[in-house]
Short mmCIF file of C-alpha atoms (C1' of nucleotides) in Angstrom, two decimals:
data_model
loop_
_atom_site.label_atom_id
_atom_site.label_comp_id
_atom_site.label_asym_id
_atom_site.label_seq_id
_atom_site.Cartn_x
_atom_site.Cartn_y
_atom_site.Cartn_z
CA MET A 22 -237.19 39.61 -178.65
CA GLU A 23 -240.28 37.85 -178.15
CA SER A 24 -242.29 39.87 -180.44
CA LEU A 25 -240.43 39.03 -183.40
CA ARG A 26 -240.50 35.12 -182.85
CA LEU A 27 -241.54 33.89 -186.21
CA ASP A 28 -244.01 31.28 -185.24
CA ASN A 29 -245.95 33.96 -182.97
CA GLN A 30 -246.45 35.85 -186.54
CA LEU A 31 -249.90 35.68 -187.88
CA CYS A 32 -248.41 36.82 -191.22
CA PHE A 33 -246.04 33.80 -191.25
CA LEU A 34 -248.95 31.47 -190.62
CA LEU A 35 -250.85 32.97 -193.23
CA TYR A 36 -248.01 32.86 -195.47
CA ALA A 37 -247.05 29.09 -194.83
CA ALA A 38 -250.72 28.00 -195.01
CA SER A 39 -251.28 29.68 -198.38
CA ARG A 40 -248.24 28.03 -200.06
CA ARG A 41 -248.99 24.98 -198.50
CA MET A 42 -252.62 24.94 -199.81
CA THR A 43 -251.46 25.77 -203.37
CA GLN A 44 -248.96 22.80 -203.10
CA LEU A 45 -251.84 20.70 -202.26
CA TYR A 46 -253.77 21.77 -205.34
CA ARG A 47 -251.02 21.49 -207.91
CA PRO A 48 -251.18 17.56 -208.70
CA LEU A 49 -254.96 18.10 -209.02
CA LEU A 50 -254.58 21.22 -211.35
CA ASP A 51 -251.78 19.65 -213.18
CA GLU A 52 -254.51 17.27 -214.86
CA LEU A 53 -256.57 20.25 -215.86
CA GLY A 54 -253.35 21.83 -217.17
CA LEU A 55 -253.69 24.88 -214.91
CA THR A 56 -251.74 26.47 -212.38
CA TYR A 57 -253.20 27.92 -209.17
CA PRO A 58 -253.77 31.26 -210.28
CA GLN A 59 -255.00 30.38 -213.52
CA TYR A 60 -257.53 28.34 -211.76
CA LEU A 61 -258.89 31.24 -209.75
CA VAL A 62 -259.18 33.32 -212.98
CA MET A 63 -261.26 30.17 -214.39
CA LEU A 64 -263.30 30.10 -211.26
CA VAL A 65 -264.42 33.71 -211.93
CA LEU A 66 -265.35 33.24 -215.47
CA TRP A 67 -267.19 30.22 -214.73
CA GLU A 68 -269.15 32.15 -212.14
CA ASP A 69 -269.48 35.32 -214.04
CA GLU A 70 -269.03 35.02 -217.78
CA ARG A 71 -272.49 34.49 -219.31
CA GLY A 72 -271.48 34.43 -223.10
CA GLU A 73 -270.93 38.34 -223.11
CA GLY A 74 -267.56 38.28 -221.43
CA VAL A 75 -266.27 39.89 -218.55
CA PRO A 76 -263.82 43.17 -218.52
CA VAL A 77 -260.46 42.60 -217.45
CA SER A 78 -261.06 44.93 -214.70
CA HIS A 79 -263.68 42.50 -213.07
CA VAL A 80 -261.22 39.79 -212.93
CA CYS A 81 -258.73 42.27 -211.30
CA SER A 82 -261.28 43.17 -208.64
CA ARG A 83 -262.77 39.77 -207.94
CA LEU A 84 -259.14 38.21 -207.23
CA LYS A 85 -257.70 41.51 -205.82
CA LEU A 86 -254.77 41.48 -208.33
CA ASP A 87 -253.61 44.24 -210.80
CA THR A 88 -253.31 44.26 -214.36
CA GLY A 89 -249.37 43.64 -214.30
CA THR A 90 -250.44 40.10 -213.03
CA VAL A 91 -253.71 39.46 -214.73
CA THR A 92 -252.88 40.51 -218.26
CA PRO A 93 -250.10 37.94 -218.59
CA LEU A 94 -252.25 35.44 -216.86
CA LEU A 95 -255.06 35.95 -219.30
CA LYS A 96 -252.40 35.75 -222.53
CA ARG A 97 -251.40 32.31 -220.98
CA LEU A 98 -254.87 30.97 -220.58
CA GLU A 99 -255.68 32.34 -224.44
CA GLU A 100 -252.55 30.70 -225.68
CA HIS A 101 -253.74 27.43 -223.93
CA GLY A 102 -257.02 27.96 -225.66
CA GLN A 103 -259.30 28.27 -222.36
CA VAL A 104 -260.32 31.86 -222.88
CA ALA A 105 -260.48 34.58 -225.73
CA ARG A 106 -259.85 38.14 -225.55
CA ARG A 107 -261.75 40.99 -227.46
CA ARG A 108 -261.85 44.83 -227.17
CA SER A 109 -265.44 45.88 -226.17
CA SER A 110 -267.07 47.58 -229.15
CA GLY A 111 -268.93 50.10 -226.79
CA ASP A 112 -265.86 51.25 -224.96
CA GLU A 113 -262.41 50.64 -227.09
CA ARG A 114 -260.55 51.01 -223.67
CA VAL A 115 -262.34 47.70 -222.38
CA VAL A 116 -260.88 44.36 -223.22
CA ARG A 117 -263.50 41.65 -222.43
CA VAL A 118 -262.63 37.97 -221.53
CA TYR A 119 -264.53 35.16 -222.97
CA LEU A 120 -264.59 31.37 -222.27
CA THR A 121 -263.92 29.17 -225.16
CA GLU A 122 -265.82 25.78 -225.56
CA ALA A 123 -262.73 24.15 -224.02
CA GLY A 124 -262.62 26.56 -221.18
CA ARG A 125 -266.25 25.97 -220.57
CA ALA A 126 -265.88 22.28 -220.95
CA LEU A 127 -263.01 22.31 -218.35
CA GLU A 128 -265.61 23.36 -215.46
CA ALA A 129 -267.15 19.73 -215.48
CA GLN A 130 -263.49 18.39 -214.94
CA ALA A 131 -262.77 20.82 -212.19
CA ALA A 132 -266.05 19.88 -210.47
CA ASP A 133 -264.87 17.46 -208.06
CA VAL A 134 -261.36 19.36 -207.22
CA PRO A 135 -262.77 20.92 -203.93
CA ALA A 136 -263.99 17.43 -202.58
CA GLN A 137 -260.96 15.88 -203.63
CA LEU A 138 -258.90 18.31 -201.67
CA LEU A 139 -261.48 18.04 -198.61
CA CYS A 140 -260.73 14.27 -198.75
CA GLN A 141 -256.85 14.77 -199.27
CA THR A 142 -256.86 16.99 -196.04
CA ARG A 143 -259.23 14.47 -193.92
CA SER A 144 -260.96 17.45 -192.66
CA GLU A 145 -264.64 17.60 -191.71
CA PRO A 146 -266.84 19.80 -193.62
CA GLU A 147 -267.83 21.81 -190.48
CA ARG A 148 -264.36 22.33 -189.65
CA ILE A 149 -263.81 23.93 -193.27
CA LEU A 150 -266.98 25.94 -192.77
CA HIS A 151 -265.64 27.23 -189.42
CA TRP A 152 -262.20 28.15 -190.93
CA ARG A 153 -263.84 29.73 -193.85
CA SER A 154 -265.69 32.15 -191.51
CA GLU A 155 -262.79 32.86 -189.41
CA LEU A 156 -260.77 33.48 -192.53
CA GLN A 157 -263.49 35.64 -194.06
CA ALA A 158 -263.51 37.97 -190.74
CA LEU A 159 -259.59 38.20 -190.87
CA LEU A 160 -259.58 39.08 -194.26
CA ARG A 161 -262.37 41.94 -193.67
CA GLN A 162 -260.12 43.05 -190.87
CA LEU A 163 -256.97 43.32 -192.80
CA GLU A 164 -258.82 45.14 -195.87
CA ALA A 165 -260.40 47.71 -193.47
CA ALA A 166 -256.95 48.63 -192.34
CA SER A 167 -255.38 51.87 -194.02
CA GLY A 168 -252.27 50.86 -196.43
CA MET B 1 -271.81 24.88 -209.78
CA GLU B 2 -271.87 25.73 -205.95
CA SER B 3 -268.59 23.87 -204.95
CA LEU B 4 -266.72 26.10 -207.33
CA ARG B 5 -267.74 29.46 -206.16
CA LEU B 6 -264.76 31.86 -205.58
CA ASP B 7 -265.77 33.05 -202.32
CA ASN B 8 -266.61 29.67 -200.86
CA GLN B 9 -263.06 28.63 -201.38
CA LEU B 10 -260.71 28.27 -198.36
CA CYS B 11 -257.79 28.36 -200.65
CA PHE B 12 -258.62 31.67 -202.12
CA LEU B 13 -259.47 33.38 -198.68
CA LEU B 14 -255.81 32.12 -197.53
CA TYR B 15 -254.31 33.50 -200.94
CA ALA B 16 -256.23 36.93 -200.41
CA ALA B 17 -255.45 37.38 -196.91
CA SER B 18 -251.98 36.46 -197.25
CA ARG B 19 -251.22 39.00 -199.89
CA ARG B 20 -253.10 41.54 -198.24
CA MET B 21 -251.11 40.86 -194.91
CA THR B 22 -247.84 41.37 -197.24
CA GLN B 23 -249.13 44.63 -198.18
CA LEU B 24 -249.89 46.01 -195.15
CA TYR B 25 -246.11 45.15 -194.04
CA ARG B 26 -244.65 46.74 -197.29
CA PRO B 27 -244.66 50.38 -196.14
CA LEU B 28 -243.11 49.46 -192.72
CA LEU B 29 -240.48 47.13 -194.11
CA ASP B 30 -239.34 49.50 -196.80
CA GLU B 31 -238.22 51.72 -194.01
CA LEU B 32 -235.89 48.93 -193.12
CA GLY B 33 -234.76 48.33 -196.55
CA LEU B 34 -236.07 44.57 -196.62
CA THR B 35 -238.99 42.69 -198.60
CA TYR B 36 -241.48 40.71 -196.87
CA PRO B 37 -239.52 37.35 -197.67
CA GLN B 38 -236.26 38.95 -196.54
CA TYR B 39 -238.06 39.94 -193.23
CA LEU B 40 -238.75 36.66 -192.69
CA VAL B 41 -235.22 35.24 -193.12
CA MET B 42 -234.02 37.90 -190.55
CA LEU B 43 -236.54 36.67 -188.08
CA VAL B 44 -235.10 33.39 -188.37
CA LEU B 45 -231.61 34.81 -187.93
CA TRP B 46 -232.32 37.04 -185.17
CA GLU B 47 -233.88 34.15 -183.22
CA ASP B 48 -231.59 31.18 -184.02
CA GLU B 49 -228.18 32.61 -185.16
CA ARG B 50 -226.05 32.78 -182.10
CA GLY B 51 -222.78 34.25 -183.59
CA GLU B 52 -222.01 30.61 -185.10
CA GLY B 53 -224.29 31.01 -188.23
CA VAL B 54 -227.05 28.89 -189.06
CA PRO B 55 -227.06 26.29 -192.33
CA VAL B 56 -228.96 27.30 -195.43
CA SER B 57 -230.80 24.34 -194.74
CA HIS B 58 -232.04 25.56 -191.31
CA VAL B 59 -233.46 28.72 -192.86
CA CYS B 60 -235.49 26.62 -195.43
CA SER B 61 -237.04 24.30 -192.92
CA ARG B 62 -237.90 27.05 -190.57
CA LEU B 63 -239.66 29.08 -193.62
CA LYS B 64 -240.66 25.84 -195.49
CA LEU B 65 -239.04 27.05 -198.60
CA ASP B 66 -236.26 25.49 -200.86
CA THR B 67 -233.11 26.41 -202.09
CA GLY B 68 -234.24 27.64 -205.28
CA THR B 69 -236.05 30.53 -203.31
CA VAL B 70 -233.69 30.88 -200.33
CA THR B 71 -230.27 30.85 -201.88
CA PRO B 72 -230.99 34.05 -204.09
CA LEU B 73 -232.80 35.52 -200.98
CA LEU B 74 -229.52 35.18 -198.94
CA LYS B 75 -227.33 36.62 -201.80
CA ARG B 76 -229.45 39.80 -202.19
CA LEU B 77 -229.30 40.04 -198.07
CA GLU B 78 -225.59 39.82 -198.41
CA GLU B 79 -225.32 42.28 -201.04
CA HIS B 80 -227.31 44.51 -198.86
CA GLY B 81 -224.76 43.90 -196.03
CA GLN B 82 -227.34 42.09 -193.69
CA VAL B 83 -225.80 39.03 -193.67
CA ALA B 84 -222.46 36.88 -194.64
CA ARG B 85 -222.26 33.48 -195.99
CA ARG B 86 -219.44 31.17 -195.41
CA ARG B 87 -218.96 27.39 -196.22
CA SER B 88 -218.63 25.40 -192.96
CA SER B 89 -214.98 24.14 -192.13
CA GLY B 90 -216.25 20.80 -190.60
CA ASP B 91 -218.54 19.91 -193.66
CA GLU B 92 -217.77 21.78 -197.13
CA ARG B 93 -221.14 20.94 -198.22
CA VAL B 94 -223.01 23.21 -195.82
CA VAL B 95 -223.02 27.20 -196.39
CA ARG B 96 -223.55 28.89 -192.72
CA VAL B 97 -225.17 32.18 -192.63
CA TYR B 98 -224.11 35.04 -190.06
CA LEU B 99 -225.43 38.19 -189.25
CA THR B 100 -223.42 41.16 -189.92
CA GLU B 101 -223.17 44.06 -187.44
CA ALA B 102 -225.68 45.95 -189.66
CA GLY B 103 -228.21 42.76 -189.67
CA ARG B 104 -227.90 42.76 -185.82
CA ALA B 105 -228.59 46.37 -185.58
CA LEU B 106 -231.56 46.02 -187.59
CA GLU B 107 -233.42 43.94 -184.86
CA ALA B 108 -234.04 46.89 -182.78
CA GLN B 109 -235.42 48.96 -185.61
CA ALA B 110 -237.71 45.96 -186.48
CA ALA B 111 -238.77 45.53 -182.93
CA ASP B 112 -241.95 47.64 -182.93
CA VAL B 113 -243.02 46.38 -186.45
CA PRO B 114 -245.59 43.82 -185.07
CA ALA B 115 -247.15 46.46 -182.71
CA GLN B 116 -247.38 48.91 -185.53
CA LEU B 117 -249.31 46.36 -187.64
CA LEU B 118 -251.46 45.59 -184.90
CA CYS B 119 -252.29 49.21 -184.32
CA GLN B 120 -252.81 49.57 -188.23
CA THR B 121 -255.47 46.93 -188.43
CA ARG B 122 -257.15 47.96 -185.10
CA SER B 123 -257.34 44.45 -183.72
CA GLU B 124 -257.83 43.63 -180.37
CA PRO B 125 -254.73 41.61 -179.25
CA GLU B 126 -256.76 38.52 -177.87
CA ARG B 127 -258.52 38.63 -181.53
CA ILE B 128 -255.12 38.12 -183.05
CA LEU B 129 -254.09 35.25 -180.46
CA HIS B 130 -257.47 33.54 -181.57
CA TRP B 131 -256.82 34.00 -185.33
CA ARG B 132 -253.02 32.61 -184.41
CA SER B 133 -254.38 29.42 -182.65
CA GLU B 134 -256.84 28.76 -185.59
CA LEU B 135 -254.38 29.35 -188.22
CA GLN B 136 -251.93 27.20 -186.32
CA ALA B 137 -254.36 24.09 -186.22
CA LEU B 138 -255.12 24.76 -190.15
CA LEU B 139 -251.44 24.85 -191.16
CA ARG B 140 -251.03 21.51 -189.02
CA GLN B 141 -253.99 20.08 -190.84
CA LEU B 142 -252.61 21.12 -194.47
CA GLU B 143 -249.31 19.95 -193.36
CA ALA B 144 -250.61 16.47 -192.26
CA ALA B 145 -252.01 15.88 -195.89
CA SER B 146 -250.36 13.82 -198.12
CA GLY B 147 -248.81 15.66 -201.18
"C1'" DC C 3 -265.03 72.63 -229.55
"C1'" DG C 4 -260.35 71.92 -227.39
"C1'" DA C 5 -257.56 71.25 -223.46
"C1'" DT C 6 -257.32 68.66 -219.33
"C1'" DA C 7 -258.45 65.03 -216.25
"C1'" DT C 8 -259.88 60.05 -215.80
"C1'" DT C 9 -260.34 55.39 -217.03
"C1'" DA C 10 -258.87 50.69 -218.71
"C1'" DT C 11 -255.41 48.11 -220.11
"C1'" DA C 12 -250.67 47.10 -221.38
"C1'" DT C 13 -245.52 47.14 -220.39
"C1'" DT C 14 -241.33 46.99 -217.73
"C1'" DG C 15 -238.39 45.71 -213.96
"C1'" DT C 16 -237.40 43.38 -209.72
"C1'" DG C 17 -238.38 39.74 -206.57
"C1'" DC C 18 -240.20 35.79 -205.19
"C1'" DA C 19 -241.79 30.22 -205.47
"C1'" DC C 20 -241.02 26.01 -207.28
"C1'" DA C 21 -239.92 22.14 -210.38
"C1'" DA C 22 -235.97 20.00 -212.20
"C1'" DT C 23 -231.39 19.28 -212.61
"C1'" DA C 24 -226.36 20.15 -211.48
"C1'" DT C 25 -222.50 20.08 -208.73
"C1'" DA C 26 -219.71 18.94 -204.85
"C1'" DT C 27 -218.97 16.76 -200.78
"C1'" DC C 28 -219.53 13.20 -197.60
"C1'" DA C 29 -220.64 8.51 -195.67
"C1'" DG C 30 -220.24 3.25 -195.90
"C1'" DG C 31 -219.30 -0.98 -198.03
"C1'" DG C 32 -216.28 -4.16 -200.39
"C1'" DC D 24 -208.83 3.01 -201.42
"C1'" DC D 25 -212.62 2.93 -204.84
"C1'" DC D 26 -217.43 2.80 -205.85
"C1'" DT D 27 -221.98 3.89 -204.72
"C1'" DG D 28 -225.43 6.40 -202.83
"C1'" DA D 29 -226.87 10.02 -199.91
"C1'" DT D 30 -226.63 15.00 -198.76
"C1'" DA D 31 -226.15 20.31 -199.17
"C1'" DT D 32 -226.39 23.78 -202.00
"C1'" DA D 33 -226.62 26.12 -206.48
"C1'" DT D 34 -228.43 26.88 -211.10
"C1'" DT D 35 -232.14 27.17 -214.95
"C1'" DG D 36 -236.48 27.96 -216.57
"C1'" DT D 37 -241.44 29.33 -215.81
"C1'" DG D 38 -245.01 31.59 -213.79
"C1'" DC D 39 -246.71 34.73 -210.56
"C1'" DA D 40 -247.17 39.60 -207.74
"C1'" DC D 41 -246.78 44.46 -207.71
"C1'" DA D 42 -244.66 49.29 -208.29
"C1'" DA D 43 -244.14 52.24 -211.66
"C1'" DT D 44 -244.74 53.79 -216.17
"C1'" DA D 45 -246.95 54.05 -220.66
"C1'" DT D 46 -250.54 54.37 -224.16
"C1'" DA D 47 -254.88 54.95 -225.82
"C1'" DA D 48 -259.77 56.07 -225.52
"C1'" DT D 49 -263.47 58.50 -223.00
"C1'" DA D 50 -265.41 62.36 -220.13
"C1'" DT D 51 -265.55 66.73 -218.81
"C1'" DC D 52 -265.22 71.39 -218.29
"C1'" DG D 53 -264.53 76.46 -219.79
#
DNA sequence: CGATATTATATTGTGCACAATATATCAGGG
DNA sequence: CCCTGATATATTGTGCACAATATAATATCG
């Protein structure tokens, strides 16, 4: 059944490439004491937290993950001292996530992770930009799909 | 820090696209009683198991997963009656995985899953072929990287 | 104002991923 | 034949993902 051949499946290529990418990040992130999903949360906070904290829902929507994944992730980051969590005074339903000093300081350490990865994969920067736009288009197409 | 912007990261695009793809498969695979990784195992077996069974190591290498993931996956497929597992008579170290009648019959039911997905994403077939070759190249590049 | 619906987060349960380790079998050299 | 190392699979422990449900706070409508 030709249509079911594993290597013809876009889905498997995405799945394999994504896992492989995570594996390449692992040794670099180990030095920062972060897992890969924790690193993604920190990317969001470094970009969006301006001292006033961001709601849990904001982290969820940026990463397209639900609270069942994000809440325990944030708790582990809190245990490790990278973030703090406080209920918003305005709306008691909302929990705001803050960077601690340590969490903020980690950004400098993480600054050259993307370059190190680029170097490790020996990719031309323009090749990366090409794949980035291809993947952005693919992701848009997938997100437009019903389901 | 521009280099750390979430949406610039190839890694996040892969991660998000892969999860989104899995989400699109879920309702279709629910009808077959399979999870997405279980579906991938079945793809390997439908393609490579010719009645004589395939070693666990073969499934691992095709899917690039280790035994810590694959062994429990195969046990769940066995519980659900899709596969059988027997130690090889020649080499008692290897466990061979066989399709059951039910497992073999499931291939016909799965035959139109790829087409349904194509339809759901409203993608031109040539667009898919394009992304497939792009992702094959990206995966090769990632696998060539040390680490 | 009070009942109802909505929103934000948390919890529970199942199934991956993967590092690290364990166990059992086999292969080769002395 | 025994010892040593290699090979194949399984087990353990941690951390995601996500569906389903629970809980609490807020908004809305009659």
